[in-house]
mmCIF file of C-alpha atoms in Angstrom:
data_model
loop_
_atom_site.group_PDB
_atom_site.id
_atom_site.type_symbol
_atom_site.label_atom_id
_atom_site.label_comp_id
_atom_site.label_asym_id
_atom_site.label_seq_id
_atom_site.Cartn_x
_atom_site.Cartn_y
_atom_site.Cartn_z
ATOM 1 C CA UNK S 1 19.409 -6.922 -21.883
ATOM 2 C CA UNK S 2 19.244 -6.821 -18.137
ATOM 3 C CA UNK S 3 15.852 -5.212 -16.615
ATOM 4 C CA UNK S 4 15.592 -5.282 -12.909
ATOM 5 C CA UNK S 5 12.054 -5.837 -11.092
ATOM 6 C CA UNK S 6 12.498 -2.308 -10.277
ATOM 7 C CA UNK S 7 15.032 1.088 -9.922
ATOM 8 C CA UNK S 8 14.742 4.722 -8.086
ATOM 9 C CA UNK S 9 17.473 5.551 -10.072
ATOM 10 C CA UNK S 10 15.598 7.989 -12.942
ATOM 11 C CA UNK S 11 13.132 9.389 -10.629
ATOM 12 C CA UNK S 12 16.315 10.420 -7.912
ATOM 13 C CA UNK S 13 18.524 11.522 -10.649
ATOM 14 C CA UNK S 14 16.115 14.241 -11.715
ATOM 15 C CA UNK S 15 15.456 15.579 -8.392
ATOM 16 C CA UNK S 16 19.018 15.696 -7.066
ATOM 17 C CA UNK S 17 19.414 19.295 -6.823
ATOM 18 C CA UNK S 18 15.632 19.501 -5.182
ATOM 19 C CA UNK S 19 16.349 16.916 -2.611
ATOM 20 C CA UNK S 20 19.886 17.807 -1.383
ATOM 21 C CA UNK S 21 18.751 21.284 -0.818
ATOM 22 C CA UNK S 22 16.008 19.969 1.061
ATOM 23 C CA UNK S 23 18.651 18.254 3.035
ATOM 24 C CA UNK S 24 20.872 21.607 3.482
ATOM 25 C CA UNK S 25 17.757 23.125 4.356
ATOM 26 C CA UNK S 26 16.705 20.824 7.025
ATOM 27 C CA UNK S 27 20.408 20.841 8.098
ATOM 28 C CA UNK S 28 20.706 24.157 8.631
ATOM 29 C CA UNK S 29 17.441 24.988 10.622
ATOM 30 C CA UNK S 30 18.749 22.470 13.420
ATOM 31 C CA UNK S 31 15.018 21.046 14.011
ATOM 32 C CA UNK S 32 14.764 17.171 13.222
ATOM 33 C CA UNK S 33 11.683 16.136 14.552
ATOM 34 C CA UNK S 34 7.964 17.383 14.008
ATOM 35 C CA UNK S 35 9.092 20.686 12.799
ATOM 36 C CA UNK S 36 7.750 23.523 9.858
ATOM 37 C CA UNK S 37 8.603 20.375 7.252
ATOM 38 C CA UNK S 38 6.189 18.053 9.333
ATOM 39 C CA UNK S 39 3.880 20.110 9.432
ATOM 40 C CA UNK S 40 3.734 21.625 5.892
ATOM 41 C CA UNK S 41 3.598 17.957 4.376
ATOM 42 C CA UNK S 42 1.110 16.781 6.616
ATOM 43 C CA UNK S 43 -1.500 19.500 5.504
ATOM 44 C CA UNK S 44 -0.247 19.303 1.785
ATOM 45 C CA UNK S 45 -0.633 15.350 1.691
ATOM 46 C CA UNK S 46 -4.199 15.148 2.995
ATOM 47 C CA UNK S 47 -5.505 17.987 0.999
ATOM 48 C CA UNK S 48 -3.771 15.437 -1.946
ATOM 49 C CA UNK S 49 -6.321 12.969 -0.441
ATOM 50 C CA UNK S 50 -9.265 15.736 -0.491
ATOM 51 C CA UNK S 51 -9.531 15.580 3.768
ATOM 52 C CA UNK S 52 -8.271 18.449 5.928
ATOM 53 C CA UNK S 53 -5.928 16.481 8.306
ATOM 54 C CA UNK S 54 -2.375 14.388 7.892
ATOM 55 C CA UNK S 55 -0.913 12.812 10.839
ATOM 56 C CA UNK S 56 3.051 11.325 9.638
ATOM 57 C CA UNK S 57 4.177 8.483 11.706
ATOM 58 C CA UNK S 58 7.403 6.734 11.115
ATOM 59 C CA UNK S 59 5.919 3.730 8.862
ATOM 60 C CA UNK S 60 2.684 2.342 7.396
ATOM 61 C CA UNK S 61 1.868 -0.312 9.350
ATOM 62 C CA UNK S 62 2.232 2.384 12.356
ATOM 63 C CA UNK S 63 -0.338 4.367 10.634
ATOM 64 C CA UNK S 64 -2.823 1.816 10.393
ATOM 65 C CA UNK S 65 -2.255 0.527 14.301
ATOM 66 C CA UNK S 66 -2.288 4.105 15.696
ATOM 67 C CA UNK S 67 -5.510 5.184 13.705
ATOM 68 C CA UNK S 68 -6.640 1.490 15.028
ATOM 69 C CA UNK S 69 -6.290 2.463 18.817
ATOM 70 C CA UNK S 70 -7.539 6.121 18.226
ATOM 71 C CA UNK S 71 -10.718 4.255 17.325
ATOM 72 C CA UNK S 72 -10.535 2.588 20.709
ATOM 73 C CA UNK S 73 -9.866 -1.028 18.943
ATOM 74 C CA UNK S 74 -8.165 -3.297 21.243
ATOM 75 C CA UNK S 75 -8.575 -6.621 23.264
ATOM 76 C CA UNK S 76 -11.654 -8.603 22.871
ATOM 77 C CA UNK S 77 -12.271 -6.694 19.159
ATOM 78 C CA UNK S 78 -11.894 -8.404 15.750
ATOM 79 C CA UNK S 79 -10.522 -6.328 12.803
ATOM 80 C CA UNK S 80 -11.970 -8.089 8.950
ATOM 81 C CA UNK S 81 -8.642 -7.721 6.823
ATOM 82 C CA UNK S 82 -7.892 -9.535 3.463
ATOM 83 C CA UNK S 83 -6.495 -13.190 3.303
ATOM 84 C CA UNK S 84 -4.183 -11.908 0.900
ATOM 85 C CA UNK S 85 -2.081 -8.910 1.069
ATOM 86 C CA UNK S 86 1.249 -7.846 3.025
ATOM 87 C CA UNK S 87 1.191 -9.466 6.356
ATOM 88 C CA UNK S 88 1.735 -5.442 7.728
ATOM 89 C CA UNK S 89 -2.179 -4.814 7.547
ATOM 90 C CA UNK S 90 -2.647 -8.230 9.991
ATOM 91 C CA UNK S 91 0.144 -7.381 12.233
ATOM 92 C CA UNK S 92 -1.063 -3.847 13.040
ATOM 93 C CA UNK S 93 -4.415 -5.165 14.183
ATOM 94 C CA UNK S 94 -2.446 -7.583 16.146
ATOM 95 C CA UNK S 95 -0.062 -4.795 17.992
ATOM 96 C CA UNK S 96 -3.312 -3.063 18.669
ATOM 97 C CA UNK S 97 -4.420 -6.123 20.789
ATOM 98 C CA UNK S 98 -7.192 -7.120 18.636
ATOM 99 C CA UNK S 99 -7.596 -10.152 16.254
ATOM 100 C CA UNK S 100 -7.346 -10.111 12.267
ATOM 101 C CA UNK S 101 -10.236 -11.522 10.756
ATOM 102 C CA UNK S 102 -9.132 -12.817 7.572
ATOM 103 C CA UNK S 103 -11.309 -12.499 4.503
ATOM 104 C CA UNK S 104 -10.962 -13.893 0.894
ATOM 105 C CA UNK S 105 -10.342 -11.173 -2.118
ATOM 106 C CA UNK S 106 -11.918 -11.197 -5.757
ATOM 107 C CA UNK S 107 -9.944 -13.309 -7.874
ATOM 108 C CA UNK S 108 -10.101 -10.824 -10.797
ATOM 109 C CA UNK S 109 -9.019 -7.584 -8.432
ATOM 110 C CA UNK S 110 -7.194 -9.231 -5.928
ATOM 111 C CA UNK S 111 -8.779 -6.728 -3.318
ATOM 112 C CA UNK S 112 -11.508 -7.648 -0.445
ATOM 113 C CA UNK S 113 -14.375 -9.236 -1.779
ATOM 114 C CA UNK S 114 -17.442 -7.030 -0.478
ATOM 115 C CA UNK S 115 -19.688 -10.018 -1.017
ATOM 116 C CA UNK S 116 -17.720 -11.808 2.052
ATOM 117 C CA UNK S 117 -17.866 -9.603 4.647
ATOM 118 C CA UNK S 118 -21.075 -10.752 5.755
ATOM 119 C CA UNK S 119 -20.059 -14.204 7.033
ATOM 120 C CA UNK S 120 -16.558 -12.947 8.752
ATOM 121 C CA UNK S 121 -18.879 -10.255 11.108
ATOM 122 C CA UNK S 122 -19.346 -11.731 14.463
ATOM 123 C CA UNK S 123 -20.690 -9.806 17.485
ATOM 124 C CA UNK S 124 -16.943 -8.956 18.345
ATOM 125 C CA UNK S 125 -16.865 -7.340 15.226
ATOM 126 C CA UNK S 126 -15.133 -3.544 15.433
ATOM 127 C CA UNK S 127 -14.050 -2.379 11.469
ATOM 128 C CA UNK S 128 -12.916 -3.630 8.061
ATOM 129 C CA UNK S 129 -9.554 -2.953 6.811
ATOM 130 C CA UNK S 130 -9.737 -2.693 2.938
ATOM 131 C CA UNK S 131 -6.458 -3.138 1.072
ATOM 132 C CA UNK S 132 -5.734 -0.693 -1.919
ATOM 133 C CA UNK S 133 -3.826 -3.699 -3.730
ATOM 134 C CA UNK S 134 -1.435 -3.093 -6.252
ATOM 135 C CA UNK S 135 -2.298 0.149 -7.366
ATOM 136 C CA UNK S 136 -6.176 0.009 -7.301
ATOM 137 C CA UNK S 137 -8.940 0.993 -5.175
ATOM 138 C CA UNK S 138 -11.209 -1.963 -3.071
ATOM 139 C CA UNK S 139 -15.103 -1.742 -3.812
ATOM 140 C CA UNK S 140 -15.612 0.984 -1.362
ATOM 141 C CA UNK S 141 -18.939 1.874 -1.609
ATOM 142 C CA UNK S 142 -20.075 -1.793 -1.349
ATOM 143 C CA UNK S 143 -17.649 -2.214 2.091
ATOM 144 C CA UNK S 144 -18.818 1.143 3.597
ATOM 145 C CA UNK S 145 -22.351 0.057 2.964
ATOM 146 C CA UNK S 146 -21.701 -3.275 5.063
ATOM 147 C CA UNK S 147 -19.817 -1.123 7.648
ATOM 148 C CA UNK S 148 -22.635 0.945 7.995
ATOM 149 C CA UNK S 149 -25.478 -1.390 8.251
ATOM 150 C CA UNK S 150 -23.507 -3.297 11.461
ATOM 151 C CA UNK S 151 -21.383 -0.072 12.690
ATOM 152 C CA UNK S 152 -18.181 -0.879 11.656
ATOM 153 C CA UNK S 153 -15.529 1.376 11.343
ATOM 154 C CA UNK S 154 -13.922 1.468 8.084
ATOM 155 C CA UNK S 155 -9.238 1.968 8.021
ATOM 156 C CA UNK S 156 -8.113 2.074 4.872
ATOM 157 C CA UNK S 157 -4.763 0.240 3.844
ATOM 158 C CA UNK S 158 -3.322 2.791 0.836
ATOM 159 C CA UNK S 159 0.092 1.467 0.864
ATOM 160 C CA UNK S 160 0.386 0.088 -2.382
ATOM 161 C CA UNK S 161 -2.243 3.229 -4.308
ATOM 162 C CA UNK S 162 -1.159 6.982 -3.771
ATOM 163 C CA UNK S 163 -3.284 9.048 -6.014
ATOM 164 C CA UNK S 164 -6.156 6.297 -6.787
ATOM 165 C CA UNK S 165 -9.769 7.214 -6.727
ATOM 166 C CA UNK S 166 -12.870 5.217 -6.271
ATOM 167 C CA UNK S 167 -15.990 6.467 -7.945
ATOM 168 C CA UNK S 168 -14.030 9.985 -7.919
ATOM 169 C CA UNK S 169 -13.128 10.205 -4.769
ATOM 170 C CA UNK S 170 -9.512 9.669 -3.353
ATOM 171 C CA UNK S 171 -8.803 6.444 -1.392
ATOM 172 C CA UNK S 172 -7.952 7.332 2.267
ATOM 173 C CA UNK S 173 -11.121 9.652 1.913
ATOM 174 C CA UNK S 174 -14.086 6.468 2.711
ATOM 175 C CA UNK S 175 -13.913 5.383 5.686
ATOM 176 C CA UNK S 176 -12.465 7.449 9.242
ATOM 177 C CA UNK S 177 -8.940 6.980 8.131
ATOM 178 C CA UNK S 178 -6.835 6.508 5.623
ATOM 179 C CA UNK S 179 -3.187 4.728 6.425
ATOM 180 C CA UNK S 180 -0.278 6.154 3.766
ATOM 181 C CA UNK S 181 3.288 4.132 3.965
ATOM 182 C CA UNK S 182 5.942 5.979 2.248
ATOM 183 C CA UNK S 183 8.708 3.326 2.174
ATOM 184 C CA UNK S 184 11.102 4.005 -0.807
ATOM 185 C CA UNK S 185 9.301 1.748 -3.454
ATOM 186 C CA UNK S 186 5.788 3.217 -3.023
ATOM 187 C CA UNK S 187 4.201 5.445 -5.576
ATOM 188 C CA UNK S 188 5.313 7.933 -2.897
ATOM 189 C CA UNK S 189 8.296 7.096 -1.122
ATOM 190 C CA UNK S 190 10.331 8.626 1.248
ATOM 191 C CA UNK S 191 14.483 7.914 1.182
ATOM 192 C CA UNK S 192 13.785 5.182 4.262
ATOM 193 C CA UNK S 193 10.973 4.325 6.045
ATOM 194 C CA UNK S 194 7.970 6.835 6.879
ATOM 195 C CA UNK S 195 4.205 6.775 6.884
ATOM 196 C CA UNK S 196 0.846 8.742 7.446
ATOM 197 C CA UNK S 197 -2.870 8.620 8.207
ATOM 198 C CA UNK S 198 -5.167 11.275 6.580
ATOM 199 C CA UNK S 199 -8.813 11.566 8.409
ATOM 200 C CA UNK S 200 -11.567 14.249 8.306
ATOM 201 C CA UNK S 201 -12.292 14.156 11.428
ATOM 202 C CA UNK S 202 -10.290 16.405 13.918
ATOM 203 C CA UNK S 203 -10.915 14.563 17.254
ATOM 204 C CA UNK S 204 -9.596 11.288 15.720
ATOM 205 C CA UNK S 205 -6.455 13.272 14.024
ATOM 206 C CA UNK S 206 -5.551 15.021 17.110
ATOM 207 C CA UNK S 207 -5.476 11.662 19.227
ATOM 208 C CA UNK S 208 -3.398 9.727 16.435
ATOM 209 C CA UNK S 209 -0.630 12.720 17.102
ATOM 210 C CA UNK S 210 -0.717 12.272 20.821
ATOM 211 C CA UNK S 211 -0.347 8.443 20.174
ATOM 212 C CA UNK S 212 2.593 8.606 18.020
ATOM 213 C CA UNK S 213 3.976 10.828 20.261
ATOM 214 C CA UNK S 214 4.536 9.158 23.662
ATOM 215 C CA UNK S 215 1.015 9.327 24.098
ATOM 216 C CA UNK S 216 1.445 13.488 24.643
ATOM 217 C CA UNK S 217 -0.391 15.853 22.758
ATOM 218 C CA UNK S 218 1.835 18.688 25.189
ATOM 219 C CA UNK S 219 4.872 18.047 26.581
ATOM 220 C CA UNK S 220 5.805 15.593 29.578
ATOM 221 C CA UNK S 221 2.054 15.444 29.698
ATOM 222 C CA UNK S 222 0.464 12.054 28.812
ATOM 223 C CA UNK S 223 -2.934 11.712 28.512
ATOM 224 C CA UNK S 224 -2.481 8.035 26.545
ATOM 225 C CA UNK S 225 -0.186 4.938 26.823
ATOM 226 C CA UNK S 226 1.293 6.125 23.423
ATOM 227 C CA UNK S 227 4.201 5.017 21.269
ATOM 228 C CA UNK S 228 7.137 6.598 19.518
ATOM 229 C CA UNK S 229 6.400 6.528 15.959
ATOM 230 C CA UNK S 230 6.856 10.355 14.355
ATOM 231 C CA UNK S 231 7.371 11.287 10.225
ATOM 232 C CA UNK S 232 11.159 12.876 10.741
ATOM 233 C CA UNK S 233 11.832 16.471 9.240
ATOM 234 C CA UNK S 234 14.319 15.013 6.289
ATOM 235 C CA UNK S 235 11.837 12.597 5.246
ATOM 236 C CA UNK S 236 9.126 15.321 5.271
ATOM 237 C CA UNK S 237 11.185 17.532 2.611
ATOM 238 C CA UNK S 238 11.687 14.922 0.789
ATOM 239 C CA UNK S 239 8.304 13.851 0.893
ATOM 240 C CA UNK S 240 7.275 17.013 -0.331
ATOM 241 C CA UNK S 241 9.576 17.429 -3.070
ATOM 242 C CA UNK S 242 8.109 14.312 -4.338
ATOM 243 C CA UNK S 243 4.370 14.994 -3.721
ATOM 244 C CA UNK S 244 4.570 17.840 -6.400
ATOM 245 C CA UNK S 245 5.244 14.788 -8.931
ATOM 246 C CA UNK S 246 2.909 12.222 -8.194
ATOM 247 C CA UNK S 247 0.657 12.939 -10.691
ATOM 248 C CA UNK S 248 3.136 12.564 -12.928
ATOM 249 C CA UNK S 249 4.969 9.671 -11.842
ATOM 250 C CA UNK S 250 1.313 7.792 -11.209
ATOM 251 C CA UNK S 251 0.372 9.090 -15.308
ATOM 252 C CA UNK S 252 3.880 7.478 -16.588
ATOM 253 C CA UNK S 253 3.159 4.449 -14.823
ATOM 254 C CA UNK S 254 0.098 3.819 -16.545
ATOM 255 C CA UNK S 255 1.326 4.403 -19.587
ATOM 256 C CA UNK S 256 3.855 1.569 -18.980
ATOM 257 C CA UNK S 257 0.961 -0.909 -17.767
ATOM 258 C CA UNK S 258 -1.011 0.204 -21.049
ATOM 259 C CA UNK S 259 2.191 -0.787 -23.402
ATOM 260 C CA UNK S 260 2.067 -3.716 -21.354
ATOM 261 C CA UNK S 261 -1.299 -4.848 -21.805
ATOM 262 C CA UNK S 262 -1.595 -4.466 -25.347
ATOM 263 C CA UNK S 263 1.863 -6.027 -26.423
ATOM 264 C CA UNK S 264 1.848 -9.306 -23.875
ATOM 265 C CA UNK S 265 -0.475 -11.785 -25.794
ATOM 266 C CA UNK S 266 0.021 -15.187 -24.355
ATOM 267 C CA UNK S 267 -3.048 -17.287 -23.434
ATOM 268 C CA UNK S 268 -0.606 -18.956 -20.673
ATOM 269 C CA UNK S 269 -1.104 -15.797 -18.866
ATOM 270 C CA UNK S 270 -3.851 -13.676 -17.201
ATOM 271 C CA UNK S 271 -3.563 -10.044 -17.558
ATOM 272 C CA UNK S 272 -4.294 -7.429 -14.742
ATOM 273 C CA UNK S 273 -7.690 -6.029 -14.301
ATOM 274 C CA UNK S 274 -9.229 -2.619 -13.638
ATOM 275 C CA UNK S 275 -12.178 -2.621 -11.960
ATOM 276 C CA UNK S 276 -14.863 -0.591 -12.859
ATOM 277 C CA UNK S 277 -15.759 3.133 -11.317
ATOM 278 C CA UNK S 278 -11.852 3.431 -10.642
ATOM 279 C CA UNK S 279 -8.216 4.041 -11.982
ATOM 280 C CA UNK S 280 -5.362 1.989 -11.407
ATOM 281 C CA UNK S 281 -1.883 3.407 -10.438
ATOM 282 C CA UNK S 282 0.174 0.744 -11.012
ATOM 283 C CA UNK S 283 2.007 0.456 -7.856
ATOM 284 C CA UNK S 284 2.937 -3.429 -8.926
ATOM 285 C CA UNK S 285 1.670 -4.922 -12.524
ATOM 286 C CA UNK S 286 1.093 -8.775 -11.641
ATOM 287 C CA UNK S 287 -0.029 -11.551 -14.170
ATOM 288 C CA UNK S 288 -1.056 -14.630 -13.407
ATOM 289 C CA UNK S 289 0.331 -18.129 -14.774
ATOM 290 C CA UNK S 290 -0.293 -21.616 -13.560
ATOM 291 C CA UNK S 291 3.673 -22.178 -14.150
ATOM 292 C CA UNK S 292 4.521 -19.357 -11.998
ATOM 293 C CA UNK S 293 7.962 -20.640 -10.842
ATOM 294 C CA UNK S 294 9.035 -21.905 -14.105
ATOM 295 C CA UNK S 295 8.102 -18.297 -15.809
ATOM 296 C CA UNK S 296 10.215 -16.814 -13.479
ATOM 297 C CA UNK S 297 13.464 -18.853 -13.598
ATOM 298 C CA UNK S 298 12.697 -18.725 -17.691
ATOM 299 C CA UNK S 299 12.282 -14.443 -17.298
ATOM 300 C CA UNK S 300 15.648 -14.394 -14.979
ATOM 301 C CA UNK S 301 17.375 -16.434 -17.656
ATOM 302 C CA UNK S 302 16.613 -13.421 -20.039
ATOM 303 C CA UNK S 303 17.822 -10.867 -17.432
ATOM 304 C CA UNK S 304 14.325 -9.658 -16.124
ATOM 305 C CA UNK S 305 13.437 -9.404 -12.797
ATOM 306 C CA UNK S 306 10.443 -10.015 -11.249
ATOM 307 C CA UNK S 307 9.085 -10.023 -7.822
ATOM 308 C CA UNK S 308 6.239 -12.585 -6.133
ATOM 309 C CA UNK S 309 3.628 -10.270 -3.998
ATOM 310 C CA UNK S 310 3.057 -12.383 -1.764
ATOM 311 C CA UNK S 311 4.204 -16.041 -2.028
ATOM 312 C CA UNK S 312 3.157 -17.432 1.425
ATOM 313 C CA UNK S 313 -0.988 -16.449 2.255
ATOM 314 C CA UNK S 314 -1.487 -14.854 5.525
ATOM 315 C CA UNK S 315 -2.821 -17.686 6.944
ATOM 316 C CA UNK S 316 0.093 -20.094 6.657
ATOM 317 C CA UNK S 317 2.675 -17.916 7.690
ATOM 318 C CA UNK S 318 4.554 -18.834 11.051
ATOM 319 C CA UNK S 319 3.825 -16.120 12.461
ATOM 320 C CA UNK S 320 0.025 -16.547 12.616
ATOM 321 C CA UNK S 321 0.135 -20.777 13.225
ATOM 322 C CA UNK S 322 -1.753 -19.690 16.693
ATOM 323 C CA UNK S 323 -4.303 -19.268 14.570
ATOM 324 C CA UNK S 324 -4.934 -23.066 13.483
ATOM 325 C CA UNK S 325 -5.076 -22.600 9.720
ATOM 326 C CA UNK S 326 -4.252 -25.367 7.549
ATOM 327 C CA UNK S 327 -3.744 -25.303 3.742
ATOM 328 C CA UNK S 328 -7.034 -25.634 2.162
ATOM 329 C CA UNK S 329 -8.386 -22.911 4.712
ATOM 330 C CA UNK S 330 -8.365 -19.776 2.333
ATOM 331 C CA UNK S 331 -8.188 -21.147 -1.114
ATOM 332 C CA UNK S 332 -8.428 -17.487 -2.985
ATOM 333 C CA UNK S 333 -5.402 -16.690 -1.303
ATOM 334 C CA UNK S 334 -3.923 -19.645 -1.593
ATOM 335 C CA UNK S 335 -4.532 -20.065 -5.472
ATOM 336 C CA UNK S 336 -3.312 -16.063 -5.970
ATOM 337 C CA UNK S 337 0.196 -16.854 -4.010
ATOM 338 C CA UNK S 338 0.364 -20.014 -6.401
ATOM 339 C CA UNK S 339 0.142 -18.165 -9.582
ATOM 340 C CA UNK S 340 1.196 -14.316 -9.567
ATOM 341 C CA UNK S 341 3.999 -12.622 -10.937
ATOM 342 C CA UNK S 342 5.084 -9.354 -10.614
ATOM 343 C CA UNK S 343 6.540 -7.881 -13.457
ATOM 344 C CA UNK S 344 9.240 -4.503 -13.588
ATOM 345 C CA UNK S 345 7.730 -1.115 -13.914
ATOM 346 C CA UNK S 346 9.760 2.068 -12.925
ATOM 347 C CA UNK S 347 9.642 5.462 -13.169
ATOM 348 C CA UNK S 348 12.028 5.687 -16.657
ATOM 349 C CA UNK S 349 11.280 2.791 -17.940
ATOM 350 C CA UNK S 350 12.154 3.079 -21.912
ATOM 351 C CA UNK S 351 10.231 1.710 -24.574
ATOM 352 C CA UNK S 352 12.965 -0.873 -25.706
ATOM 353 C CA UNK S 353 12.738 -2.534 -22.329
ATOM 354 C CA UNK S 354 8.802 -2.729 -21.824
ATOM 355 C CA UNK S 355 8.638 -4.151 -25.763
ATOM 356 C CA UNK S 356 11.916 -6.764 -24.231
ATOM 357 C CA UNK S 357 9.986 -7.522 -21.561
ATOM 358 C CA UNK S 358 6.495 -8.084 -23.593
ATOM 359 C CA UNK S 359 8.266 -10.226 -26.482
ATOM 360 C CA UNK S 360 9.958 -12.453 -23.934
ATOM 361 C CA UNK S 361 6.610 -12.734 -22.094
ATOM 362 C CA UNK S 362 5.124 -13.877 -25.383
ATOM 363 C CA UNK S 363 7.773 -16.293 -26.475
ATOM 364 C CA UNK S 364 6.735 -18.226 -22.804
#
């Protein structure tokens, strides 16, 4: 049997007909660019979050770098982000002109361990970025506490967890912003790239859409050194074609990741955990295993694919070796890039494939 990491084919075969007459639709009103699609998903994705405003920008790591600068973050500042997670969170405090602070994660979650913050806050100290990692909430009310108590603002990664609450209430909603990406393999993803940031607070929402928008809030005037980063119409429809399934989608995949857990029983491996006071939407389901590599050549020799999220820590990438780090530096991340494995889960998955993938886990 072949089983690939993962496949848009199920979900995009049952909205066809939706999403090429969203295309004829968008076709045929001539307007490409922040038009009545925009601006209908924007208000219907951040009510989805429980906040009043949506800004769509053309990716997530623009979301998180424009709601950065509408906070005034810049030169001089230092941004706390997670040692491990997609190197997009880092980078956007980077193109904001500040410096990523990295922090180590909870070995059980894998997101930002609350209990750290403390010794990464210096007096250049502006916010926290928590990472929604894999599908689950971070300990929000622990981080917003910390925030608080040294006025921090608080930009929340939700890349990787459309639809997950904390405590009840929907990520994006904590701190002043929420940052949404939309690429194709999200929870929620778009048919190329696209992104938003959902905040309650107008001020902040209204200078976010000047930013992304050549720094104009009305034309040929510019009141900011802005950028061009704008949702486009197409992606909007599709967007909210999609939106109006979510639930569903999010619902199926934790039905897979429950199959999952209570079929793989191999002591070589550690399981996924769900913190407590939250859901999980299963954006990735990784295991840990101290033979990594050799578990995944062994899976790919049984026709399952499987993904590594992320193999190379933050710290040691190339692209941060201005930095100084040295191996040893972040261990937590280090150890997590060592070990996980991402295993497939996709919308359609059958039955015959999760129990394939399960039995072959087992036989390890």
């Amino acid at each position: 049997m072949k089983i690939p990491f993962s496949t848009f084919q199920h979900m995009h075969e049952a909205l066809r007909p939706q999403l090429l007459s969203a295309f004829e639709r968008c076709v045929e009103t001539g307007w490409f660019i922040q038009g009545e699609e925009y601006t209908a998903f924007e208000a219907e994705f951040a009510a989805s979050c429980g906040l009043p405003y949506g800004v769509g920008v053309g990716n997530g790591m623009d979301a998180i770098f424009l709601a950065l600068r509408a906070l005034g973050i810049g030169a001089g500042d230092e941004v706390i982000v997670p040692s491990h997670t997609f190197i997009a969170t880092a980078l956007a405090v980077r193109y904001a002109g500040a410096a990523p602070v990295f922090c180590e994660p909870r070995m059980d979650t894998f997101t930002l361990d609350p209990e750290k913050i403390e010794a990464c806050i210096t007096a250049r100290t502006r916010a926290i970025i928590p990472v929604h990692l894999y599908g689950q909430a971070a300990d929000m009310d622990s981080i917003c506490r910390t925030a608080k108590r040294h006025g921090l603002f608080v930009v929340e990664d939700c890349a990787q967890a459309h639809g997950a609450v904390y405590q009840g209430k929907p990520v994006g909603s904590w701190g002043q912003a929420g940052a949404f990406s939309f690429y194709p393999g999200k929870n929620l993803g778009a048919l190329g790239d696209a992104g938003a940031a959902v905040t309650a607070d107008a001020q902040l929402a209204d200078k976010m859409h000047a930013l992304c928008c050549y720094g104009s809030s009305e034309k040929y005037v510019h009141e900011y050194a802005g950028v061009n980063s704008r949702l486009d119409e197409l992606q909007a429809a599709f967007l909210r074609i999609k939106l109006r399934c979510l639930a569903q989608w999010n619902a199926e995949r934790q039905q897979i990741a429950k199959k999952y857990l209570e079929s793989i029983q191999n002591e070589r491996l550690l399981l996924p955990v769900t913190g407590g006071q939250r859901n999980h939407v299963w954006h990735l389901f990784v295991i840990r295993c101290e033979e990594r590599d050799r578990l995944r050549a062994y899976l790919a020799e049984k026709g399952i694919g499987t993904n590594v999220h992320y193999p190379i820590p933050m710290h040691l990438q190339k692209a941060f070796s201005d930095m100084g780090f040295q191996k040893g530096a972040f261990p937590i991340a280090e150890k997590l890039s060592e070990t996980i494995l991402s295993l497939p889960l996709y919308i359609g998955m059958s039955d015959e494939e999760i129990a394939y993938v399960a039995d072959a886990l087992n036989a390890f």
